[in-house]
Amino acid sequence: MKFVILALFVAGAYGCGLPTFPPILSKVVGGDDVREHSWPWQASLQYKSGSSYYHTCGGTLISNQWVLTAAHCIGSRTYRVYLGKHNMKTSNEADSIAISPAKIVVHENWDSYRIRNDIALIKLSTPVTFSDAIMAACLPNSGDILDHNAPCYVTGWGRLWTGGPIADILQQALLPVVDHDTCTERDWWGSLVTNNMVCAGGDGQLASCNGDSGGPLNCQNPDGSWDVHGVVSFGSSMGCNYPKKPSVFTRVSGYISWINNVMTTN
């Protein structure tokens, strides 16, 4: 049974993690423009500068009023959450909506120095109505651990390569999971990676990059639904695709109790 607070979902035909337009999945490791609305829980966290808003991080819609993101994405700026987006260059996309936060809850034990508990929740000022373009991802079961080489996908508008431009079109990339024993080897990430993190990619494969932070690591269940197993947390300062430095994600299954507590008490 998925840990979803059903009372927070609007009634209707839209179950979690089941897009009306399923993603076209690549069997090779590489970045691709996504099929429009195939990741309908993908959010763009944007900050205000002057009279305009700019993409800074990704996020994941997990109910009709809550978005999951990374703690390191949150600062003292004015934010909005854009849902239903596909092309950042298109200002009037049908079915997309920008919503201001009613509340932002950063994990109380967020440690920016050691990169611990890099997770936050954003409560939207108004609930969204689920549609083909906007729906929630499922949460994994508490304590779930992914198998080595499990085929998961990172999505976002991050840089297409180190130092490159931010993507206009939402991107997806296959990132096989790297098990904890491998990821914590001395010439990989060592002790920086904890049991509350998930590693994926690395060894010269494609990785998440600047601008993808806070976005989801999407992993498919046998029934076809998608769980958000990770929140993009950090990568190597030597480059987004550096060998033996896979992308590191906050492991969502380690924070199910925290997520449910925040959602029910706010």
PDB file of C-alpha atoms in Angstrom:
ATOM      1  CA  MET A   1       0.000   0.000   0.000  1.00  0.00           C
ATOM      2  CA  LYS A   2       1.385   3.384  -0.983  1.00  0.00           C
ATOM      3  CA  PHE A   3       1.810   6.019   1.698  1.00  0.00           C
ATOM      4  CA  VAL A   4      -0.567   8.572   0.236  1.00  0.00           C
ATOM      5  CA  ILE A   5      -2.854  10.744   2.327  1.00  0.00           C
ATOM      6  CA  LEU A   6      -5.991  10.127   0.337  1.00  0.00           C
ATOM      7  CA  ALA A   7      -7.940  12.958   1.932  1.00  0.00           C
ATOM      8  CA  LEU A   8      -5.630  15.414   0.242  1.00  0.00           C
ATOM      9  CA  PHE A   9      -6.493  14.168  -3.237  1.00  0.00           C
ATOM     10  CA  VAL A  10      -9.415  15.444  -5.225  1.00  0.00           C
ATOM     11  CA  ALA A  11     -11.905  12.854  -6.300  1.00  0.00           C
ATOM     12  CA  GLY A  12     -11.667  11.703  -9.864  1.00  0.00           C
ATOM     13  CA  ALA A  13     -10.009   9.305 -12.263  1.00  0.00           C
ATOM     14  CA  TYR A  14      -6.439  10.501 -11.669  1.00  0.00           C
ATOM     15  CA  GLY A  15      -4.548   8.084  -9.454  1.00  0.00           C
ATOM     16  CA  CYS A  16      -1.005   8.837  -8.354  1.00  0.00           C
ATOM     17  CA  GLY A  17       1.876   8.044 -10.663  1.00  0.00           C
ATOM     18  CA  LEU A  18      -0.181   7.079 -13.707  1.00  0.00           C
ATOM     19  CA  PRO A  19       0.186   9.680 -16.474  1.00  0.00           C
ATOM     20  CA  THR A  20      -2.453   9.838 -19.182  1.00  0.00           C
ATOM     21  CA  PHE A  21       0.413  10.131 -21.671  1.00  0.00           C
ATOM     22  CA  PRO A  22       3.073   7.660 -20.475  1.00  0.00           C
ATOM     23  CA  PRO A  23       6.710   8.649 -20.991  1.00  0.00           C
ATOM     24  CA  ILE A  24       8.583   7.272 -23.969  1.00  0.00           C
ATOM     25  CA  LEU A  25      11.413   5.513 -22.187  1.00  0.00           C
ATOM     26  CA  SER A  26      14.884   5.322 -23.663  1.00  0.00           C
ATOM     27  CA  LYS A  27      16.768   2.055 -23.229  1.00  0.00           C
ATOM     28  CA  VAL A  28      20.131   3.798 -23.322  1.00  0.00           C
ATOM     29  CA  VAL A  29      21.625   6.240 -20.877  1.00  0.00           C
ATOM     30  CA  GLY A  30      21.143   9.703 -22.336  1.00  0.00           C
ATOM     31  CA  GLY A  31      19.055  12.838 -22.093  1.00  0.00           C
ATOM     32  CA  ASP A  32      15.935  13.302 -24.172  1.00  0.00           C
ATOM     33  CA  ASP A  33      13.176  15.852 -24.600  1.00  0.00           C
ATOM     34  CA  VAL A  34      10.186  14.318 -22.853  1.00  0.00           C
ATOM     35  CA  ARG A  35       6.787  13.532 -24.300  1.00  0.00           C
ATOM     36  CA  GLU A  36       4.548  16.431 -23.283  1.00  0.00           C
ATOM     37  CA  HIS A  37       2.758  15.861 -19.945  1.00  0.00           C
ATOM     38  CA  SER A  38       4.366  12.431 -19.521  1.00  0.00           C
ATOM     39  CA  TRP A  39       5.752  13.474 -16.104  1.00  0.00           C
ATOM     40  CA  PRO A  40       2.721  15.452 -14.884  1.00  0.00           C
ATOM     41  CA  TRP A  41       3.993  15.697 -11.292  1.00  0.00           C
ATOM     42  CA  GLN A  42       7.121  17.602 -12.363  1.00  0.00           C
ATOM     43  CA  ALA A  43       7.207  21.101 -10.888  1.00  0.00           C
ATOM     44  CA  SER A  44       9.395  24.118 -11.556  1.00  0.00           C
ATOM     45  CA  LEU A  45      10.330  26.109  -8.461  1.00  0.00           C
ATOM     46  CA  GLN A  46      10.894  29.713  -9.542  1.00  0.00           C
ATOM     47  CA  TYR A  47      12.207  32.772  -7.707  1.00  0.00           C
ATOM     48  CA  LYS A  48      11.261  36.385  -8.263  1.00  0.00           C
ATOM     49  CA  SER A  49      13.829  38.918  -9.399  1.00  0.00           C
ATOM     50  CA  GLY A  50      12.501  42.345 -10.284  1.00  0.00           C
ATOM     51  CA  SER A  51       9.170  41.794 -11.981  1.00  0.00           C
ATOM     52  CA  SER A  52      10.039  38.375 -13.429  1.00  0.00           C
ATOM     53  CA  TYR A  53      10.348  34.800 -12.194  1.00  0.00           C
ATOM     54  CA  TYR A  54      13.201  32.428 -13.027  1.00  0.00           C
ATOM     55  CA  HIS A  55      13.552  28.651 -12.734  1.00  0.00           C
ATOM     56  CA  THR A  56      15.877  27.602  -9.928  1.00  0.00           C
ATOM     57  CA  CYS A  57      14.944  24.033  -8.936  1.00  0.00           C
ATOM     58  CA  GLY A  58      12.647  21.150  -9.691  1.00  0.00           C
ATOM     59  CA  GLY A  59       9.995  19.640  -7.473  1.00  0.00           C
ATOM     60  CA  THR A  60       7.439  16.854  -7.352  1.00  0.00           C
ATOM     61  CA  LEU A  61       3.715  17.210  -6.811  1.00  0.00           C
ATOM     62  CA  ILE A  62       2.741  14.537  -4.252  1.00  0.00           C
ATOM     63  CA  SER A  63      -0.825  15.639  -3.491  1.00  0.00           C
ATOM     64  CA  ASN A  64      -3.184  18.301  -4.749  1.00  0.00           C
ATOM     65  CA  GLN A  65      -1.583  20.858  -2.401  1.00  0.00           C
ATOM     66  CA  TRP A  66       1.958  19.709  -1.582  1.00  0.00           C
ATOM     67  CA  VAL A  67       5.200  19.760  -3.565  1.00  0.00           C
ATOM     68  CA  LEU A  68       8.361  17.918  -2.540  1.00  0.00           C
ATOM     69  CA  THR A  69      11.732  19.556  -3.182  1.00  0.00           C
ATOM     70  CA  ALA A  70      15.236  19.903  -1.722  1.00  0.00           C
ATOM     71  CA  ALA A  71      16.040  21.963   1.356  1.00  0.00           C
ATOM     72  CA  HIS A  72      19.018  23.548  -0.397  1.00  0.00           C
ATOM     73  CA  CYS A  73      16.621  25.053  -2.972  1.00  0.00           C
ATOM     74  CA  ILE A  74      14.943  27.207  -0.332  1.00  0.00           C
ATOM     75  CA  GLY A  75      16.209  30.614   0.711  1.00  0.00           C
ATOM     76  CA  SER A  76      14.773  34.008   1.576  1.00  0.00           C
ATOM     77  CA  ARG A  77      13.481  34.782  -1.904  1.00  0.00           C
ATOM     78  CA  THR A  78       9.894  35.062  -3.123  1.00  0.00           C
ATOM     79  CA  TYR A  79       8.898  31.849  -4.869  1.00  0.00           C
ATOM     80  CA  ARG A  80       6.188  30.381  -7.028  1.00  0.00           C
ATOM     81  CA  VAL A  81       5.573  26.802  -8.182  1.00  0.00           C
ATOM     82  CA  TYR A  82       4.799  26.189 -11.853  1.00  0.00           C
ATOM     83  CA  LEU A  83       2.903  23.000 -12.682  1.00  0.00           C
ATOM     84  CA  GLY A  84       1.978  21.521 -16.042  1.00  0.00           C
ATOM     85  CA  LYS A  85       5.026  23.110 -17.715  1.00  0.00           C
ATOM     86  CA  HIS A  86       6.811  21.622 -20.713  1.00  0.00           C
ATOM     87  CA  ASN A  87       8.611  24.433 -22.534  1.00  0.00           C
ATOM     88  CA  MET A  88      10.076  27.200 -20.396  1.00  0.00           C
ATOM     89  CA  LYS A  89      10.170  29.535 -23.389  1.00  0.00           C
ATOM     90  CA  THR A  90       6.388  29.322 -23.826  1.00  0.00           C
ATOM     91  CA  SER A  91       4.594  31.672 -21.466  1.00  0.00           C
ATOM     92  CA  ASN A  92       1.014  30.632 -22.181  1.00  0.00           C
ATOM     93  CA  GLU A  93       1.071  26.840 -22.232  1.00  0.00           C
ATOM     94  CA  ALA A  94      -2.390  25.371 -21.944  1.00  0.00           C
ATOM     95  CA  ASP A  95      -3.114  23.595 -18.643  1.00  0.00           C
ATOM     96  CA  SER A  96      -0.068  25.062 -16.862  1.00  0.00           C
ATOM     97  CA  ILE A  97      -0.501  27.086 -13.701  1.00  0.00           C
ATOM     98  CA  ALA A  98       1.734  29.128 -11.399  1.00  0.00           C
ATOM     99  CA  ILE A  99       0.845  29.052  -7.704  1.00  0.00           C
ATOM    100  CA  SER A 100       2.424  30.878  -4.790  1.00  0.00           C
ATOM    101  CA  PRO A 101       3.368  28.928  -1.656  1.00  0.00           C
ATOM    102  CA  ALA A 102       1.184  29.173   1.434  1.00  0.00           C
ATOM    103  CA  LYS A 103       3.949  27.637   3.530  1.00  0.00           C
ATOM    104  CA  ILE A 104       7.406  26.158   3.040  1.00  0.00           C
ATOM    105  CA  VAL A 105       8.656  23.551   5.518  1.00  0.00           C
ATOM    106  CA  VAL A 106      12.368  22.756   5.443  1.00  0.00           C
ATOM    107  CA  HIS A 107      13.459  19.654   7.364  1.00  0.00           C
ATOM    108  CA  GLU A 108      14.289  20.747  10.902  1.00  0.00           C
ATOM    109  CA  ASN A 109      17.606  18.869  10.789  1.00  0.00           C
ATOM    110  CA  TRP A 110      18.765  20.182   7.406  1.00  0.00           C
ATOM    111  CA  ASP A 111      22.562  20.442   7.542  1.00  0.00           C
ATOM    112  CA  SER A 112      23.926  22.381   4.585  1.00  0.00           C
ATOM    113  CA  TYR A 113      27.549  21.796   5.614  1.00  0.00           C
ATOM    114  CA  ARG A 114      27.413  17.987   5.595  1.00  0.00           C
ATOM    115  CA  ILE A 115      24.432  17.794   3.194  1.00  0.00           C
ATOM    116  CA  ARG A 116      22.090  15.922   5.521  1.00  0.00           C
ATOM    117  CA  ASN A 117      18.257  15.835   5.426  1.00  0.00           C
ATOM    118  CA  ASP A 118      18.121  17.766   2.140  1.00  0.00           C
ATOM    119  CA  ILE A 119      14.346  17.753   1.852  1.00  0.00           C
ATOM    120  CA  ALA A 120      11.540  20.309   2.034  1.00  0.00           C
ATOM    121  CA  LEU A 121       7.807  20.539   1.408  1.00  0.00           C
ATOM    122  CA  ILE A 122       5.886  23.404  -0.161  1.00  0.00           C
ATOM    123  CA  LYS A 123       2.199  23.849   0.591  1.00  0.00           C
ATOM    124  CA  LEU A 124       0.432  25.528  -2.322  1.00  0.00           C
ATOM    125  CA  SER A 125      -1.799  28.496  -1.554  1.00  0.00           C
ATOM    126  CA  THR A 126      -4.625  26.852  -3.507  1.00  0.00           C
ATOM    127  CA  PRO A 127      -5.184  23.161  -4.271  1.00  0.00           C
ATOM    128  CA  VAL A 128      -4.801  22.110  -7.885  1.00  0.00           C
ATOM    129  CA  THR A 129      -7.347  20.157  -9.885  1.00  0.00           C
ATOM    130  CA  PHE A 130      -5.784  17.072 -11.373  1.00  0.00           C
ATOM    131  CA  SER A 131      -5.800  16.820 -15.152  1.00  0.00           C
ATOM    132  CA  ASP A 132      -3.890  15.140 -17.968  1.00  0.00           C
ATOM    133  CA  ALA A 133      -1.193  17.792 -17.459  1.00  0.00           C
ATOM    134  CA  ILE A 134      -1.064  17.918 -13.646  1.00  0.00           C
ATOM    135  CA  MET A 135      -1.231  14.945 -11.293  1.00  0.00           C
ATOM    136  CA  ALA A 136       0.693  13.557  -8.339  1.00  0.00           C
ATOM    137  CA  ALA A 137       3.481  11.017  -8.183  1.00  0.00           C
ATOM    138  CA  CYS A 138       3.203   8.140  -5.748  1.00  0.00           C
ATOM    139  CA  LEU A 139       5.385   7.916  -2.672  1.00  0.00           C
ATOM    140  CA  PRO A 140       7.339   4.707  -2.043  1.00  0.00           C
ATOM    141  CA  ASN A 141       6.713   2.527   0.963  1.00  0.00           C
ATOM    142  CA  SER A 142       8.633   3.543   4.062  1.00  0.00           C
ATOM    143  CA  GLY A 143      12.077   1.934   4.093  1.00  0.00           C
ATOM    144  CA  ASP A 144      12.062   0.766   0.463  1.00  0.00           C
ATOM    145  CA  ILE A 145      15.567   0.241  -0.939  1.00  0.00           C
ATOM    146  CA  LEU A 146      16.091   0.111  -4.682  1.00  0.00           C
ATOM    147  CA  ASP A 147      18.048  -2.722  -6.289  1.00  0.00           C
ATOM    148  CA  HIS A 148      21.425  -2.080  -7.893  1.00  0.00           C
ATOM    149  CA  ASN A 149      20.941  -1.044 -11.537  1.00  0.00           C
ATOM    150  CA  ALA A 150      17.215  -0.415 -11.062  1.00  0.00           C
ATOM    151  CA  PRO A 151      16.203   1.690 -14.109  1.00  0.00           C
ATOM    152  CA  CYS A 152      15.059   5.055 -12.774  1.00  0.00           C
ATOM    153  CA  TYR A 153      14.671   8.378 -14.564  1.00  0.00           C
ATOM    154  CA  VAL A 154      15.665  11.870 -13.494  1.00  0.00           C
ATOM    155  CA  THR A 155      13.617  14.707 -14.974  1.00  0.00           C
ATOM    156  CA  GLY A 156      14.140  18.435 -15.014  1.00  0.00           C
ATOM    157  CA  TRP A 157      15.126  21.603 -16.860  1.00  0.00           C
ATOM    158  CA  GLY A 158      18.710  21.553 -15.610  1.00  0.00           C
ATOM    159  CA  ARG A 159      21.812  22.302 -17.657  1.00  0.00           C
ATOM    160  CA  LEU A 160      22.271  19.952 -20.601  1.00  0.00           C
ATOM    161  CA  TRP A 161      25.969  19.630 -19.746  1.00  0.00           C
ATOM    162  CA  THR A 162      28.433  21.145 -17.299  1.00  0.00           C
ATOM    163  CA  GLY A 163      28.520  24.879 -17.930  1.00  0.00           C
ATOM    164  CA  GLY A 164      25.888  24.581 -20.629  1.00  0.00           C
ATOM    165  CA  PRO A 165      22.524  26.322 -20.909  1.00  0.00           C
ATOM    166  CA  ILE A 166      19.423  25.531 -18.897  1.00  0.00           C
ATOM    167  CA  ALA A 167      17.106  23.345 -20.971  1.00  0.00           C
ATOM    168  CA  ASP A 168      13.998  24.914 -22.505  1.00  0.00           C
ATOM    169  CA  ILE A 169      12.151  21.601 -22.883  1.00  0.00           C
ATOM    170  CA  LEU A 170      11.714  19.271 -19.908  1.00  0.00           C
ATOM    171  CA  GLN A 171      14.356  16.528 -20.093  1.00  0.00           C
ATOM    172  CA  GLN A 172      14.471  12.922 -18.926  1.00  0.00           C
ATOM    173  CA  ALA A 173      17.507  10.695 -18.472  1.00  0.00           C
ATOM    174  CA  LEU A 174      17.848   7.053 -17.532  1.00  0.00           C
ATOM    175  CA  LEU A 175      19.967   6.790 -14.387  1.00  0.00           C
ATOM    176  CA  PRO A 176      20.513   3.220 -13.148  1.00  0.00           C
ATOM    177  CA  VAL A 177      20.668   3.006  -9.374  1.00  0.00           C
ATOM    178  CA  VAL A 178      24.066   2.457  -7.758  1.00  0.00           C
ATOM    179  CA  ASP A 179      23.805   0.413  -4.567  1.00  0.00           C
ATOM    180  CA  HIS A 180      24.957   1.849  -1.248  1.00  0.00           C
ATOM    181  CA  ASP A 181      28.028  -0.396  -0.949  1.00  0.00           C
ATOM    182  CA  THR A 182      29.353   0.753  -4.317  1.00  0.00           C
ATOM    183  CA  CYS A 183      28.475   4.417  -3.881  1.00  0.00           C
ATOM    184  CA  THR A 184      30.251   4.619  -0.525  1.00  0.00           C
ATOM    185  CA  GLU A 185      33.506   3.133  -1.802  1.00  0.00           C
ATOM    186  CA  ARG A 186      36.449   5.433  -1.157  1.00  0.00           C
ATOM    187  CA  ASP A 187      36.967   6.402  -4.815  1.00  0.00           C
ATOM    188  CA  TRP A 188      33.226   6.979  -5.306  1.00  0.00           C
ATOM    189  CA  TRP A 189      31.446   9.184  -2.711  1.00  0.00           C
ATOM    190  CA  GLY A 190      32.807   7.555   0.436  1.00  0.00           C
ATOM    191  CA  SER A 191      31.300   8.581   3.774  1.00  0.00           C
ATOM    192  CA  LEU A 192      29.567  11.642   2.326  1.00  0.00           C
ATOM    193  CA  VAL A 193      26.721   9.353   1.249  1.00  0.00           C
ATOM    194  CA  THR A 194      24.455   8.067   4.027  1.00  0.00           C
ATOM    195  CA  ASN A 195      21.742   5.428   4.222  1.00  0.00           C
ATOM    196  CA  ASN A 196      19.180   8.194   3.677  1.00  0.00           C
ATOM    197  CA  MET A 197      20.514   8.865   0.181  1.00  0.00           C
ATOM    198  CA  VAL A 198      20.173   7.146  -3.197  1.00  0.00           C
ATOM    199  CA  CYS A 199      22.908   7.188  -5.837  1.00  0.00           C
ATOM    200  CA  ALA A 200      22.125   6.842  -9.535  1.00  0.00           C
ATOM    201  CA  GLY A 201      24.171   7.178 -12.719  1.00  0.00           C
ATOM    202  CA  GLY A 202      27.897   7.817 -12.433  1.00  0.00           C
ATOM    203  CA  ASP A 203      30.773   5.956 -14.049  1.00  0.00           C
ATOM    204  CA  GLY A 204      30.685   8.413 -16.955  1.00  0.00           C
ATOM    205  CA  GLN A 205      26.953   8.078 -17.455  1.00  0.00           C
ATOM    206  CA  LEU A 206      24.564  11.005 -17.730  1.00  0.00           C
ATOM    207  CA  ALA A 207      23.677  12.688 -14.464  1.00  0.00           C
ATOM    208  CA  SER A 208      21.499  15.370 -13.042  1.00  0.00           C
ATOM    209  CA  CYS A 209      22.987  18.848 -13.376  1.00  0.00           C
ATOM    210  CA  ASN A 210      22.567  22.418 -12.154  1.00  0.00           C
ATOM    211  CA  GLY A 211      18.886  23.348 -12.243  1.00  0.00           C
ATOM    212  CA  ASP A 212      17.684  19.769 -11.668  1.00  0.00           C
ATOM    213  CA  SER A 213      18.057  20.109  -7.882  1.00  0.00           C
ATOM    214  CA  GLY A 214      14.911  19.296  -5.942  1.00  0.00           C
ATOM    215  CA  GLY A 215      13.421  17.300  -8.807  1.00  0.00           C
ATOM    216  CA  PRO A 216      12.390  13.657  -8.773  1.00  0.00           C
ATOM    217  CA  LEU A 217      14.125  10.354  -9.313  1.00  0.00           C
ATOM    218  CA  ASN A 218      11.219   8.468 -10.905  1.00  0.00           C
ATOM    219  CA  CYS A 219      11.095   4.690 -10.577  1.00  0.00           C
ATOM    220  CA  GLN A 220       8.353   2.509 -12.033  1.00  0.00           C
ATOM    221  CA  ASN A 221       6.389  -0.114 -10.111  1.00  0.00           C
ATOM    222  CA  PRO A 222       5.321  -3.456 -11.597  1.00  0.00           C
ATOM    223  CA  ASP A 223       1.768  -2.102 -11.979  1.00  0.00           C
ATOM    224  CA  GLY A 224       3.059   0.719 -14.186  1.00  0.00           C
ATOM    225  CA  SER A 225       2.745   3.529 -11.628  1.00  0.00           C
ATOM    226  CA  TRP A 226       5.681   5.762 -10.779  1.00  0.00           C
ATOM    227  CA  ASP A 227       7.131   6.438  -7.323  1.00  0.00           C
ATOM    228  CA  VAL A 228       9.344   9.412  -6.516  1.00  0.00           C
ATOM    229  CA  HIS A 229      12.227   7.582  -4.839  1.00  0.00           C
ATOM    230  CA  GLY A 230      14.654  10.475  -4.739  1.00  0.00           C
ATOM    231  CA  VAL A 231      15.008  14.247  -4.531  1.00  0.00           C
ATOM    232  CA  VAL A 232      17.998  15.602  -6.498  1.00  0.00           C
ATOM    233  CA  SER A 233      20.494  16.703  -3.841  1.00  0.00           C
ATOM    234  CA  PHE A 234      24.087  16.979  -5.081  1.00  0.00           C
ATOM    235  CA  GLY A 235      26.676  15.940  -7.654  1.00  0.00           C
ATOM    236  CA  SER A 236      30.353  16.410  -8.320  1.00  0.00           C
ATOM    237  CA  SER A 237      31.928  19.865  -8.531  1.00  0.00           C
ATOM    238  CA  MET A 238      34.195  18.375 -11.193  1.00  0.00           C
ATOM    239  CA  GLY A 239      31.301  18.014 -13.620  1.00  0.00           C
ATOM    240  CA  CYS A 240      27.810  16.625 -13.967  1.00  0.00           C
ATOM    241  CA  ASN A 241      28.934  13.389 -15.669  1.00  0.00           C
ATOM    242  CA  TYR A 242      32.143  12.722 -13.756  1.00  0.00           C
ATOM    243  CA  PRO A 243      33.078   8.997 -13.491  1.00  0.00           C
ATOM    244  CA  LYS A 244      32.382   7.340 -10.130  1.00  0.00           C
ATOM    245  CA  LYS A 245      30.491  10.407  -8.951  1.00  0.00           C
ATOM    246  CA  PRO A 246      26.841   9.521  -9.558  1.00  0.00           C
ATOM    247  CA  SER A 247      24.025  11.924  -8.816  1.00  0.00           C
ATOM    248  CA  VAL A 248      22.993  11.748  -5.172  1.00  0.00           C
ATOM    249  CA  PHE A 249      19.367  11.997  -4.113  1.00  0.00           C
ATOM    250  CA  THR A 250      17.628  12.303  -0.774  1.00  0.00           C
ATOM    251  CA  ARG A 251      15.996   8.890  -0.280  1.00  0.00           C
ATOM    252  CA  VAL A 252      12.267   9.623  -0.043  1.00  0.00           C
ATOM    253  CA  SER A 253      11.443   6.256   1.545  1.00  0.00           C
ATOM    254  CA  GLY A 254      13.519   7.321   4.558  1.00  0.00           C
ATOM    255  CA  TYR A 255      11.292  10.362   5.160  1.00  0.00           C
ATOM    256  CA  ILE A 256       7.747   9.016   4.779  1.00  0.00           C
ATOM    257  CA  SER A 257       6.871   9.620   8.438  1.00  0.00           C
ATOM    258  CA  TRP A 258       8.246  13.165   8.238  1.00  0.00           C
ATOM    259  CA  ILE A 259       6.319  13.877   5.022  1.00  0.00           C
ATOM    260  CA  ASN A 260       3.054  12.555   6.400  1.00  0.00           C
ATOM    261  CA  ASN A 261       3.504  14.452   9.667  1.00  0.00           C
ATOM    262  CA  VAL A 262       4.165  17.754   7.891  1.00  0.00           C
ATOM    263  CA  MET A 263       1.195  17.290   5.568  1.00  0.00           C
ATOM    264  CA  THR A 264      -1.236  16.404   8.346  1.00  0.00           C
ATOM    265  CA  THR A 265      -0.149  19.131  10.793  1.00  0.00           C
ATOM    266  CA  ASN A 266      -0.048  21.983   8.287  1.00  0.00           C
TER     267      ASN A 266
END
